[in-house]
Structures are given as C-alpha cells and as structure tokens.
Amino acid sequence: MTDLRSQLRERRQALSFEDRRRKSLAISEHLNHYLPFVRTDNVALYYSTPEEVDTTGLIMTAAEQGKTIYLPVVNTSEIRSDAMLFARFDPGTTGMKKNRYGIPEPDVAVDECLRSDELSFICVPMVGFNQRCDRIGMGAGYYDRALENNGVRKPHLVGLAFRCQNAEFEPAPHDVPMDAVVTEDGVLKGVKSGQHPH
C-alpha cells in the first residue's frame, strides 16, 4: 500500500496549479448539488494542503448556506496524540492555530470538540480511492480511528479527490469506506454493505 500511496501522491502532485483550481471548482459544484450535502445542517470540512482538492471555497459556501461547520483537531494537548475530534468553525471569528502538519485548525479546548458520530456529514481527504469508495489516506490513520466509532449514529462520509487518484486496491480491515467520493466528474456512490443507508 505504501508504494501505491506514493504513486497516487505523485499523480496528484503532477497536476498543474490551474488544473487543480479548475477541478476543485468542479468538485465543489458537484458536492453543492449532492442531496445529502444540500440537506445537512452541519458539515465537517478540512483545510486542504496545496496538493489536495482545494476546500477553501467549499468552507465559505457552506458558511454562506448557513451550515454549522466543523474542522478536525488533531493535536489538542488534552487528548491522545493520535486522536482526532471536530471543533466548530465560524469563518472570521474562530481562533486558529497550525497543527503539527502545518494545517490550520480551531484553537479550542477538548470539551468544545465533538466525536464523528455527533456529526451528520463529514468530508474526508484522501490520497486514493477505488470504484467501491474505499479510501487510501495519508497513512497516519487519524480519520480511520476517528470514524471507526461504535456509536449508533453514523455520519454520511464523502471523500474529495481528483479522478487521477482512482486506483484498484483491496482496503485494509481497519479502513472505513466512504458513502461517496466526489471528483471533477461527479459523485461516485459507494456500497457499504448496508451499514447505514442514506
């Protein structure tokens, strides 16, 4: 999986700035017409790294639509170093800090954070995906651990990726499948073995 992850990252890095910008806009447009996203009143997004699908516009659009936005928090000192929770984010008012990866996250106390099963819709970054909407992450396992909760309520999980990140692979047992993956081509819906139909 490490070799495949490297290949997929290279494919993504090969996109020009203009290609990435254009494809990111198309992905945002597809997500904004995806019914589960339209219907949700709260959504977890993330600040993208330069090589990922650009989520800046998505965050602003979700705020303009009146959705309550949450962002991942991975290095709050009060929780395990490998844990990830979600903190409310109000553009322009929430204090931010950079986590150990240089990604902005809300500067909040752990008791202000939510677990994934307290949210209804989560957008997930990915290095790769297959036609079944299984996901390859960066390798640290933050999202897999955060999403493997045993809560009764399961959020709708949507990966954001470029078409070039599609590959055939078998997921590891701990990998959490997505309900859908949104690329510049549209929405690919996954089959999650009836785990939580939407």
Coordinates of C-alpha atoms in Angstrom, one line a residue:
M1 CA 0.0 0.0 0.0
T2 CA 2.9 2.3 0.7
D3 CA 4.1 2.1 -3.0
L4 CA 0.6 2.7 -4.3
R5 CA 0.2 5.7 -1.9
S6 CA 3.4 7.2 -3.3
Q7 CA 2.3 6.6 -6.9
L8 CA -1.1 8.3 -6.2
R9 CA 0.5 11.2 -4.5
E10 CA 2.9 11.7 -7.5
R11 CA -0.1 11.7 -9.8
R12 CA -1.9 14.3 -7.7
Q13 CA 1.3 16.4 -7.5
A14 CA 1.7 16.3 -11.3
L15 CA -1.5 18.4 -11.7
S16 CA -0.8 22.0 -12.6
F17 CA -2.0 24.8 -10.3
E18 CA -4.6 25.7 -12.9
D19 CA -5.8 22.1 -13.3
R20 CA -6.1 21.7 -9.6
R21 CA -8.0 25.0 -9.3
R22 CA -10.4 24.1 -12.1
K23 CA -11.0 20.6 -10.9
S24 CA -11.5 21.8 -7.3
L25 CA -14.2 24.2 -8.5
A26 CA -16.0 21.3 -10.4
I27 CA -15.8 19.1 -7.3
S28 CA -17.3 21.9 -5.1
E29 CA -20.1 22.3 -7.7
H30 CA -20.9 18.6 -7.7
L31 CA -20.9 18.5 -3.8
N32 CA -23.2 21.5 -3.6
H33 CA -25.8 19.6 -5.7
Y34 CA -25.4 16.3 -3.8
L35 CA -28.6 15.8 -1.9
P36 CA -27.2 14.6 1.4
F37 CA -25.0 17.7 1.5
V38 CA -27.8 20.0 0.5
R39 CA -30.0 18.6 3.3
T40 CA -27.4 18.6 6.1
D41 CA -27.3 21.5 8.5
N42 CA -23.9 20.6 9.9
V43 CA -20.8 19.5 8.0
A44 CA -17.2 18.7 8.9
L45 CA -14.8 20.0 6.3
Y46 CA -11.0 20.4 6.4
Y47 CA -8.4 22.9 5.3
S48 CA -6.7 21.4 2.3
T49 CA -2.9 21.1 1.7
P50 CA -1.6 22.6 -1.6
E51 CA -1.7 19.2 -3.3
E52 CA -5.3 18.3 -2.2
V53 CA -8.7 19.3 -3.6
D54 CA -8.9 23.0 -2.6
T55 CA -11.6 23.2 0.1
T56 CA -11.4 27.0 0.7
G57 CA -14.4 27.8 -1.5
L58 CA -16.4 24.9 0.0
I59 CA -15.9 26.2 3.5
M60 CA -17.0 29.7 2.5
T61 CA -20.0 28.4 0.6
A62 CA -21.1 26.1 3.5
A63 CA -20.9 29.2 5.8
E64 CA -23.0 31.3 3.3
Q65 CA -25.6 28.5 3.2
G66 CA -26.0 28.7 7.0
K67 CA -24.5 25.3 7.7
T68 CA -22.6 24.8 11.0
I69 CA -19.1 24.0 10.1
Y70 CA -16.7 21.7 12.0
L71 CA -12.9 21.2 11.3
P72 CA -10.7 18.4 12.5
V73 CA -8.5 18.9 15.5
V74 CA -5.6 16.5 15.8
N75 CA -3.1 17.9 18.3
T76 CA -5.2 19.2 21.3
S77 CA -2.8 18.5 24.2
E78 CA -5.6 17.1 26.4
I79 CA -6.2 14.2 24.1
R80 CA -4.1 11.3 22.8
S81 CA -1.6 12.5 20.3
D82 CA -3.1 10.2 17.7
A83 CA -6.7 11.2 18.3
M84 CA -8.9 13.4 16.1
L85 CA -12.0 15.3 17.1
F86 CA -14.0 18.0 15.4
A87 CA -14.4 21.6 16.5
R88 CA -16.9 24.2 15.4
F89 CA -15.6 26.8 13.0
D90 CA -17.0 30.2 12.3
P91 CA -15.1 32.0 9.5
G92 CA -13.6 35.2 10.7
T93 CA -14.3 34.7 14.4
T94 CA -12.8 31.3 15.4
G95 CA -9.2 31.5 16.7
M96 CA -7.0 29.2 14.7
K97 CA -3.6 27.6 15.1
K98 CA -1.4 25.3 12.9
N99 CA -1.2 21.7 13.9
R100 CA 1.9 19.5 13.7
Y101 CA 1.4 19.2 9.9
G102 CA 1.1 23.0 9.4
I103 CA -2.7 22.7 8.7
P104 CA -4.9 25.4 10.3
E105 CA -7.3 24.1 13.0
P106 CA -9.6 25.7 15.6
D107 CA -7.7 26.7 18.8
V108 CA -10.2 25.3 21.2
A109 CA -10.4 23.2 24.4
V110 CA -11.2 19.5 24.0
D111 CA -14.5 19.8 25.8
E112 CA -15.7 22.1 22.9
C113 CA -15.0 19.3 20.4
L114 CA -17.3 16.6 19.0
R115 CA -16.7 13.0 18.0
S116 CA -17.5 11.9 14.5
D117 CA -20.8 10.2 15.5
E118 CA -22.1 13.6 16.7
L119 CA -22.0 15.0 13.2
S120 CA -24.2 14.2 10.2
F121 CA -21.9 14.8 7.2
I122 CA -18.1 14.6 7.0
C123 CA -15.9 15.4 4.0
V124 CA -12.7 13.4 4.1
P125 CA -9.4 14.0 2.4
M126 CA -7.8 11.1 0.6
V127 CA -4.8 10.0 -1.4
G128 CA -6.7 7.4 -3.4
F129 CA -10.0 5.6 -3.8
N130 CA -11.4 2.7 -5.7
Q131 CA -14.8 2.2 -7.5
R132 CA -16.3 0.9 -4.3
C133 CA -15.4 4.1 -2.5
D134 CA -12.8 2.6 -0.3
R135 CA -10.2 5.1 0.7
I136 CA -6.4 5.4 1.0
G137 CA -5.4 8.1 3.4
M138 CA -2.1 9.7 4.2
G139 CA -1.1 6.7 6.3
A140 CA -1.3 8.2 9.8
G141 CA -4.8 6.7 10.4
Y142 CA -6.4 9.8 12.0
Y143 CA -9.6 9.6 10.0
D144 CA -9.9 5.8 10.2
R145 CA -9.6 5.9 14.0
A146 CA -12.0 8.9 14.3
L147 CA -14.6 7.3 12.0
E148 CA -14.5 3.7 13.4
N149 CA -16.6 4.8 16.4
N150 CA -19.2 2.4 17.7
G151 CA -22.0 5.0 18.0
V152 CA -25.4 4.2 16.8
R153 CA -25.5 7.3 14.6
K154 CA -23.1 7.2 11.6
P155 CA -22.3 10.3 9.7
H156 CA -22.5 10.4 5.9
L157 CA -18.9 10.1 4.7
V158 CA -17.8 11.7 1.5
G159 CA -14.3 11.7 0.1
L160 CA -13.0 14.5 -2.0
A161 CA -10.5 13.6 -4.7
F162 CA -9.3 14.1 -8.3
R163 CA -10.0 11.5 -11.0
C164 CA -6.3 10.7 -11.2
Q165 CA -6.4 9.4 -7.6
N166 CA -8.6 6.4 -8.7
A167 CA -6.9 3.0 -8.4
E168 CA -7.8 -0.6 -7.8
F169 CA -6.9 -2.0 -4.4
E170 CA -8.2 -4.0 -1.5
P171 CA -8.8 -2.0 1.7
A172 CA -7.2 -2.9 4.9
P173 CA -9.5 -4.3 7.6
H174 CA -9.4 -1.0 9.6
D175 CA -10.1 1.2 6.6
V176 CA -13.5 2.9 6.8
P177 CA -15.4 3.0 3.5
M178 CA -17.0 6.2 2.2
D179 CA -20.6 6.6 1.3
A180 CA -19.5 8.5 -1.8
V181 CA -16.4 10.1 -3.5
V182 CA -16.8 13.4 -5.3
T183 CA -14.4 14.0 -8.2
E184 CA -14.4 16.6 -11.1
D185 CA -16.5 14.0 -13.0
G186 CA -19.3 13.9 -10.4
V187 CA -20.4 11.7 -7.5
L188 CA -19.4 8.1 -7.2
K189 CA -21.6 6.3 -4.7
G190 CA -20.2 3.5 -2.7
V191 CA -21.7 0.2 -1.5
K192 CA -21.3 0.0 2.3
S193 CA -22.9 -3.4 2.8
G194 CA -26.0 -1.9 4.3
Q195 CA -24.0 -0.4 7.2
H196 CA -26.0 2.8 7.2
P197 CA -28.2 3.6 4.2
H198 CA -29.0 7.2 3.3

